[in-house]
Amino acid sequence: MAKQGFNICIISRNEQKINSKIDEINAACKEANTGLETMSIVADFSKLLTIKDYQDTIANRLEGIDIGLLIANAGLMSFGPFAETRDWEVEEVFNVNATQVVYLIKVMVNQLINRYDANGLRSGIIITSSGLGSMPISGTITYSAAKSFASFMGEGLNYELKDKIDVMSYQAG
């Protein structure tokens, strides 16, 4: 994407991995001389629990930036019977795989709509889900349910935003 002219912002919980990936992207694009701009935001989606958390941590930092494509690609899985899964594991898995999709898009959607209204430029949203969202398997029930939710959210948003934003839900696997 960077080689095609997209500027890149990576949001992740691990600053060291973000910086490593941005260095890799910059090195790969150096010869292309695209004027690439990169930025990073450190955010742990398992710990952002409210829309205000997302607004303060992410959206405020991206305000005024032309965003052509928003990719909700976070994922976290735990294994084991639901009844034996610790409470905090259920919360983390659901927050990263479902809540993150809704809250991130909620705090960014008006910026993407305004891009279209101001310039006629459509943005895109890609939600990465999982095939497990359509086939719940014992030991991954919370993950499967959260990914099903994320896919459904993408399908609904695609219909609702179709005139200004392209939305795709991708079920890996």
Coordinates of N, CA and C in Angstrom, one line a residue:
M1 N 0.8 -1.2 0.0 CA 0.0 0.0 0.0 C 0.9 1.3 0.0
A2 N 1.9 1.2 0.8 CA 2.8 2.4 0.8 C 3.4 2.6 -0.6
K3 N 3.8 1.6 -1.3 CA 4.4 1.7 -2.6 C 3.4 2.3 -3.6
Q4 N 2.1 2.1 -3.3 CA 1.0 2.7 -4.1 C 0.6 4.1 -3.8
G5 N 1.3 4.7 -2.8 CA 1.1 6.1 -2.5 C 0.3 6.3 -1.2
F6 N -0.1 5.2 -0.5 CA -0.8 5.4 0.8 C 0.2 5.8 1.8
N7 N -0.1 6.8 2.6 CA 0.6 7.0 3.9 C 0.1 6.0 4.9
I8 N 1.0 5.7 5.9 CA 0.7 4.6 6.8 C 0.7 5.0 8.2
C9 N -0.4 4.6 8.9 CA -0.4 4.8 10.4 C -0.7 3.4 11.0
I10 N 0.2 2.9 11.8 CA 0.0 1.6 12.4 C -0.4 1.9 13.9
I11 N -1.5 1.2 14.3 CA -1.9 1.2 15.7 C -1.8 -0.2 16.3
S12 N -1.0 -0.3 17.3 CA -0.8 -1.6 18.0 C -0.4 -1.4 19.4
R13 N -0.4 -2.4 20.2 CA 0.0 -2.3 21.6 C 1.5 -2.4 21.8
N14 N 2.2 -2.8 20.8 CA 3.7 -3.0 21.0 C 4.5 -2.0 20.2
E15 N 5.0 -1.0 20.8 CA 5.7 0.1 20.2 C 6.9 -0.4 19.4
Q16 N 7.6 -1.4 20.0 CA 8.8 -1.9 19.3 C 8.5 -2.6 18.0
K17 N 7.4 -3.3 18.0 CA 7.0 -4.0 16.7 C 6.5 -3.0 15.7
I18 N 5.8 -1.9 16.2 CA 5.3 -0.9 15.2 C 6.5 -0.2 14.6
N19 N 7.5 0.2 15.4 CA 8.7 0.9 14.9 C 9.4 0.0 13.9
S20 N 9.6 -1.3 14.2 CA 10.2 -2.2 13.3 C 9.5 -2.3 12.0
K21 N 8.2 -2.4 12.0 CA 7.4 -2.5 10.8 C 7.5 -1.2 10.0
I22 N 7.4 -0.1 10.6 CA 7.5 1.2 9.9 C 8.9 1.4 9.3
D23 N 10.0 1.0 10.0 CA 11.3 1.0 9.4 C 11.4 0.1 8.2
E24 N 10.7 -1.1 8.2 CA 10.7 -2.0 7.1 C 9.9 -1.3 5.9
I25 N 8.8 -0.7 6.2 CA 8.0 0.0 5.2 C 8.8 1.1 4.5
N26 N 9.4 1.9 5.4 CA 10.2 3.0 4.8 C 11.4 2.5 4.0
A27 N 12.1 1.5 4.4 CA 13.2 0.9 3.6 C 12.7 0.4 2.3
A28 N 11.5 -0.3 2.3 CA 11.0 -0.9 1.0 C 10.5 0.2 0.1
C29 N 10.2 1.4 0.6 CA 9.6 2.5 -0.3 C 10.6 3.5 -0.6
K30 N 11.8 3.4 0.0 CA 12.8 4.5 -0.2 C 13.2 4.7 -1.6
E31 N 13.3 3.7 -2.4 CA 13.7 3.8 -3.8 C 12.5 4.4 -4.6
A32 N 11.3 4.1 -4.2 CA 10.1 4.5 -4.9 C 9.9 6.1 -4.8
N33 N 10.6 6.7 -3.8 CA 10.5 8.1 -3.6 C 9.1 8.6 -3.7
T34 N 8.2 8.1 -2.9 CA 6.8 8.4 -3.0 C 6.4 9.6 -2.0
G35 N 7.4 10.0 -1.2 CA 7.0 11.0 -0.2 C 6.2 10.5 0.9
L36 N 6.5 9.2 1.2 CA 5.7 8.4 2.2 C 5.8 9.1 3.5
E37 N 4.6 9.2 4.2 CA 4.6 9.7 5.6 C 4.1 8.5 6.4
T38 N 4.7 8.3 7.6 CA 4.2 7.3 8.5 C 4.0 7.8 9.9
M39 N 3.2 7.2 10.6 CA 3.0 7.5 12.0 C 2.6 6.3 12.8
S40 N 2.7 6.3 14.1 CA 2.3 5.2 14.9 C 1.5 5.7 16.1
I41 N 0.6 4.9 16.6 CA -0.2 5.1 17.8 C -0.1 3.8 18.6
V42 N 0.4 3.9 19.8 CA 0.4 2.8 20.7 C -0.9 2.7 21.5
A43 N -1.6 1.6 21.3 CA -2.9 1.4 21.9 C -3.2 -0.1 22.1
D44 N -3.6 -0.4 23.3 CA -3.9 -1.8 23.6 C -5.4 -2.0 23.5
F45 N -5.9 -2.6 22.4 CA -7.4 -2.7 22.2 C -8.1 -3.5 23.3
S46 N -7.3 -4.3 24.0 CA -8.0 -5.0 25.1 C -8.2 -4.1 26.3
K47 N -7.5 -3.0 26.4 CA -7.7 -2.1 27.5 C -8.5 -0.8 27.2
L48 N -8.8 -0.6 25.9 CA -9.7 0.6 25.5 C -11.1 0.1 25.7
L49 N -11.8 0.6 26.6 CA -13.1 0.0 27.0 C -14.3 0.9 26.6
T50 N -14.1 2.1 26.2 CA -15.2 3.0 25.9 C -14.9 3.7 24.6
I51 N -16.0 4.3 24.0 CA -15.8 5.1 22.8 C -14.9 6.3 23.1
K52 N -15.1 6.9 24.3 CA -14.2 8.0 24.7 C -12.7 7.6 24.7
D53 N -12.4 6.4 25.2 CA -11.1 5.9 25.2 C -10.5 5.9 23.8
Y54 N -11.3 5.4 22.8 CA -10.9 5.4 21.4 C -10.8 6.8 20.8
Q55 N -11.7 7.7 21.2 CA -11.6 9.1 20.8 C -10.3 9.7 21.3
D56 N -10.0 9.6 22.6 CA -8.9 10.2 23.1 C -7.6 9.6 22.7
T57 N -7.5 8.3 22.5 CA -6.3 7.6 22.2 C -6.0 7.6 20.7
I58 N -7.0 7.5 19.8 CA -6.8 7.3 18.4 C -7.4 8.5 17.6
A59 N -8.6 8.7 17.6 CA -9.3 9.6 16.7 C -8.7 11.1 16.8
N60 N -8.5 11.5 18.0 CA -8.0 12.9 18.2 C -6.6 13.0 17.6
R61 N -5.8 12.0 17.6 CA -4.5 12.0 16.9 C -4.6 12.0 15.4
L62 N -5.7 11.5 14.9 CA -5.8 11.4 13.4 C -6.7 12.5 12.8
E63 N -7.2 13.3 13.7 CA -8.0 14.4 13.2 C -7.3 15.3 12.2
G64 N -7.9 15.6 11.1 CA -7.3 16.4 10.1 C -6.4 15.7 9.1
I65 N -6.3 14.4 9.3 CA -5.5 13.6 8.4 C -6.4 12.9 7.3
D66 N -6.0 13.0 6.1 CA -6.8 12.4 5.0 C -6.7 10.9 5.0
I67 N -7.7 10.2 5.4 CA -7.7 8.8 5.6 C -8.5 8.1 4.4
G68 N -7.7 7.4 3.6 CA -8.3 6.7 2.4 C -8.8 5.3 2.8
L69 N -8.2 4.7 3.7 CA -8.5 3.3 4.0 C -8.2 3.0 5.5
L70 N -9.3 2.6 6.2 CA -9.2 2.2 7.6 C -9.3 0.7 7.6
I71 N -8.3 0.0 8.2 CA -8.3 -1.4 8.3 C -8.4 -1.8 9.8
A72 N -9.5 -2.5 10.1 CA -9.6 -3.0 11.5 C -9.2 -4.5 11.5
N73 N -7.9 -4.7 11.9 CA -7.3 -6.0 11.7 C -6.8 -6.6 12.9
A74 N -7.2 -6.1 14.1 CA -6.7 -6.7 15.3 C -7.4 -8.0 15.6
G75 N -6.7 -8.9 16.3 CA -7.2 -10.2 16.7 C -6.5 -10.8 17.8
L76 N -7.3 -11.5 18.7 CA -6.7 -12.2 19.8 C -7.6 -13.4 20.1
M77 N -7.0 -14.5 20.4 CA -7.7 -15.7 20.6 C -7.2 -16.4 21.9
S78 N -8.1 -17.1 22.6 CA -7.7 -17.9 23.7 C -8.4 -19.3 23.5
F79 N -7.9 -20.3 24.0 CA -8.4 -21.7 23.8 C -8.9 -22.3 25.1
G80 N -9.9 -23.0 25.0 CA -10.4 -23.8 26.2 C -11.9 -23.7 26.3
P81 N -12.4 -24.6 27.1 CA -13.9 -24.6 27.3 C -14.3 -23.2 27.9
F82 N -15.4 -22.7 27.5 CA -15.9 -21.4 27.9 C -16.1 -21.3 29.4
A83 N -16.6 -22.4 30.0 CA -16.8 -22.4 31.5 C -15.5 -22.3 32.3
E84 N -14.4 -22.7 31.7 CA -13.1 -22.7 32.3 C -12.3 -21.5 32.0
T85 N -12.7 -20.7 31.0 CA -12.0 -19.5 30.6 C -12.1 -18.5 31.6
R86 N -11.0 -17.9 32.0 CA -10.9 -16.8 33.0 C -11.7 -15.6 32.5
D87 N -12.3 -14.9 33.4 CA -13.1 -13.7 33.1 C -12.3 -12.7 32.2
W88 N -11.1 -12.4 32.6 CA -10.3 -11.4 31.9 C -9.9 -11.9 30.5
E89 N -9.8 -13.2 30.3 CA -9.6 -13.7 28.9 C -10.8 -13.5 28.0
V90 N -12.0 -13.7 28.6 CA -13.2 -13.5 27.8 C -13.3 -12.0 27.5
E91 N -13.0 -11.1 28.4 CA -13.1 -9.7 28.2 C -12.1 -9.2 27.1
E92 N -10.8 -9.7 27.2 CA -9.8 -9.3 26.3 C -10.2 -9.8 24.8
V93 N -10.6 -11.1 24.7 CA -10.9 -11.6 23.4 C -12.0 -10.9 22.8
F94 N -13.1 -10.6 23.6 CA -14.2 -9.9 23.0 C -13.9 -8.4 22.7
N95 N -13.1 -7.7 23.6 CA -12.8 -6.3 23.3 C -11.9 -6.2 22.1
V96 N -11.0 -7.1 21.9 CA -10.1 -6.9 20.7 C -10.8 -7.3 19.4
N97 N -11.6 -8.4 19.5 CA -12.2 -8.9 18.2 C -13.5 -8.3 17.8
A98 N -14.3 -7.7 18.8 CA -15.6 -7.2 18.5 C -15.7 -5.7 18.9
T99 N -15.5 -5.4 20.1 CA -15.6 -4.0 20.6 C -14.7 -3.1 19.8
Q100 N -13.5 -3.5 19.5 CA -12.5 -2.7 18.8 C -13.1 -2.3 17.4
V101 N -13.7 -3.2 16.8 CA -14.3 -2.9 15.4 C -15.3 -1.8 15.5
V102 N -16.3 -2.0 16.5 CA -17.4 -1.0 16.6 C -16.8 0.4 17.1
Y103 N -16.0 0.4 18.1 CA -15.6 1.7 18.7 C -14.6 2.4 17.8
L104 N -13.7 1.7 17.1 CA -12.8 2.3 16.2 C -13.5 3.0 15.0
I105 N -14.4 2.2 14.4 CA -15.2 2.7 13.3 C -16.1 3.9 13.8
K106 N -16.7 3.8 14.9 CA -17.5 4.8 15.4 C -16.8 6.1 15.5
V107 N -15.6 6.1 16.1 CA -14.8 7.4 16.2 C -14.2 7.9 14.9
M108 N -14.2 7.1 13.9 CA -13.5 7.5 12.7 C -14.5 7.7 11.5
V109 N -15.8 7.2 11.6 CA -16.7 7.2 10.5 C -17.0 8.6 10.0
N110 N -17.2 9.6 10.9 CA -17.6 10.9 10.4 C -16.4 11.6 9.7
Q111 N -15.2 11.3 10.1 CA -14.0 11.8 9.4 C -14.0 11.3 7.9
L112 N -14.3 10.0 7.8 CA -14.4 9.4 6.4 C -15.5 9.9 5.6
I113 N -16.7 10.1 6.2 CA -17.8 10.7 5.5 C -17.5 12.2 5.1
N114 N -16.9 12.9 6.0 CA -16.5 14.3 5.7 C -15.5 14.4 4.5
R115 N -14.7 13.4 4.4 CA -13.7 13.3 3.3 C -14.5 13.3 2.0
Y116 N -15.6 12.5 2.0 CA -16.4 12.3 0.7 C -17.2 13.6 0.5
D117 N -17.8 14.2 1.6 CA -18.6 15.4 1.4 C -17.7 16.6 1.0
A118 N -16.5 16.7 1.4 CA -15.6 17.8 1.1 C -15.0 17.7 -0.3
N119 N -14.6 16.5 -0.6 CA -13.7 16.3 -1.8 C -14.3 15.3 -2.8
G120 N -15.4 14.6 -2.5 CA -15.9 13.6 -3.4 C -15.1 12.3 -3.4
L121 N -14.2 12.2 -2.4 CA -13.3 11.0 -2.4 C -13.8 10.0 -1.4
R122 N -14.1 8.8 -2.0 CA -14.6 7.7 -1.1 C -13.4 7.1 -0.3
S123 N -13.7 6.7 0.9 CA -12.8 6.0 1.7 C -13.2 4.6 1.7
G124 N -12.4 3.7 2.3 CA -12.8 2.3 2.5 C -12.5 1.9 3.9
I125 N -13.3 0.9 4.3 CA -13.1 0.3 5.6 C -13.0 -1.2 5.4
I126 N -11.9 -1.9 5.9 CA -11.8 -3.3 5.8 C -11.8 -3.9 7.2
I127 N -12.7 -4.8 7.4 CA -12.8 -5.5 8.7 C -12.3 -6.9 8.5
T128 N -11.2 -7.2 9.2 CA -10.7 -8.6 9.1 C -11.3 -9.4 10.2
S129 N -12.0 -10.5 9.7 CA -12.7 -11.3 10.6 C -12.1 -12.7 10.5
S130 N -12.9 -13.8 10.6 CA -12.4 -15.1 10.6 C -13.5 -16.1 10.2
G131 N -13.1 -17.1 9.4 CA -14.1 -18.1 9.1 C -14.7 -18.8 10.3
L132 N -14.0 -18.7 11.4 CA -14.6 -19.3 12.7 C -15.8 -18.5 13.1
G133 N -16.0 -17.3 12.6 CA -17.2 -16.6 12.9 C -18.5 -17.2 12.3
S134 N -18.3 -18.1 11.4 CA -19.5 -18.8 10.8 C -19.5 -20.2 11.2
M135 N -18.6 -20.7 12.0 CA -18.6 -22.1 12.4 C -18.0 -22.2 13.8
P136 N -18.8 -22.0 14.8 CA -18.3 -22.0 16.2 C -17.7 -23.4 16.5
I137 N -16.6 -23.4 17.0 CA -15.9 -24.6 17.4 C -15.6 -24.6 18.9
S138 N -15.9 -25.7 19.5 CA -15.7 -25.8 21.0 C -14.2 -25.4 21.3
G139 N -14.1 -24.6 22.3 CA -12.8 -24.1 22.8 C -12.4 -22.7 22.2
T140 N -13.2 -22.2 21.3 CA -13.0 -20.9 20.7 C -14.3 -20.1 20.6
I141 N -15.2 -20.4 21.5 CA -16.6 -19.8 21.4 C -16.5 -18.3 21.4
T142 N -15.8 -17.7 22.4 CA -15.8 -16.2 22.5 C -15.2 -15.6 21.3
Y143 N -14.1 -16.2 20.8 CA -13.5 -15.7 19.6 C -14.5 -15.8 18.4
S144 N -15.1 -17.0 18.2 CA -16.0 -17.2 17.1 C -17.2 -16.2 17.1
A145 N -17.7 -16.0 18.3 CA -18.9 -15.1 18.5 C -18.5 -13.7 18.1
A146 N -17.3 -13.3 18.6 CA -16.8 -11.9 18.4 C -16.5 -11.7 16.9
K147 N -16.0 -12.7 16.2 CA -15.7 -12.5 14.8 C -16.9 -12.5 14.0
S148 N -17.9 -13.3 14.4 CA -19.2 -13.3 13.8 C -19.9 -11.9 13.9
F149 N -19.8 -11.3 15.1 CA -20.3 -10.0 15.3 C -19.6 -9.0 14.4
A150 N -18.2 -9.1 14.3 CA -17.5 -8.1 13.5 C -17.9 -8.2 12.0
S151 N -18.1 -9.5 11.5 CA -18.5 -9.7 10.1 C -19.9 -9.1 9.9
F152 N -20.8 -9.3 10.8 CA -22.1 -8.8 10.7 C -22.1 -7.2 10.7
M153 N -21.3 -6.7 11.5 CA -21.1 -5.2 11.6 C -20.6 -4.7 10.2
G154 N -19.7 -5.3 9.6 CA -19.2 -4.9 8.3 C -20.2 -5.0 7.3
E155 N -21.0 -6.1 7.3 CA -22.1 -6.2 6.3 C -23.1 -5.1 6.4
G156 N -23.5 -4.8 7.7 CA -24.5 -3.8 7.9 C -23.9 -2.4 7.5
L157 N -22.7 -2.1 7.9 CA -22.1 -0.8 7.5 C -22.0 -0.7 6.0
N158 N -21.7 -1.7 5.3 CA -21.6 -1.7 3.9 C -22.9 -1.2 3.3
Y159 N -24.0 -1.7 3.8 CA -25.3 -1.2 3.3 C -25.5 0.2 3.7
E160 N -25.3 0.5 5.0 CA -25.6 1.9 5.5 C -24.7 3.0 4.9
L161 N -23.5 2.7 4.6 CA -22.5 3.7 4.2 C -22.3 3.7 2.7
K162 N -22.9 2.8 2.0 CA -22.6 2.5 0.6 C -22.5 3.8 -0.3
D163 N -23.1 4.8 0.0 CA -23.0 6.0 -0.9 C -21.8 6.8 -0.7
K164 N -21.0 6.6 0.4 CA -19.9 7.4 0.7 C -18.6 6.7 1.0
I165 N -18.8 5.5 1.6 CA -17.7 4.7 2.1 C -17.9 3.2 1.6
D166 N -16.8 2.6 1.1 CA -16.9 1.2 0.8 C -16.5 0.4 2.0
V167 N -17.3 -0.6 2.4 CA -16.9 -1.4 3.6 C -16.9 -2.8 3.1
M168 N -15.8 -3.5 3.6 CA -15.7 -4.9 3.3 C -15.3 -5.7 4.5
S169 N -16.0 -6.8 4.7 CA -15.7 -7.7 5.8 C -15.0 -8.9 5.2
Y170 N -13.8 -9.2 5.6 CA -13.0 -10.2 5.1 C -12.9 -11.3 6.1
Q171 N -13.4 -12.5 5.8 CA -13.3 -13.6 6.8 C -12.1 -14.5 6.4
A172 N -11.0 -14.4 7.0 CA -9.8 -15.1 6.7 C -10.1 -16.6 7.1
G173 N -9.5 -17.5 6.3 CA -9.6 -18.9 6.6 C -10.7 -19.6 5.7

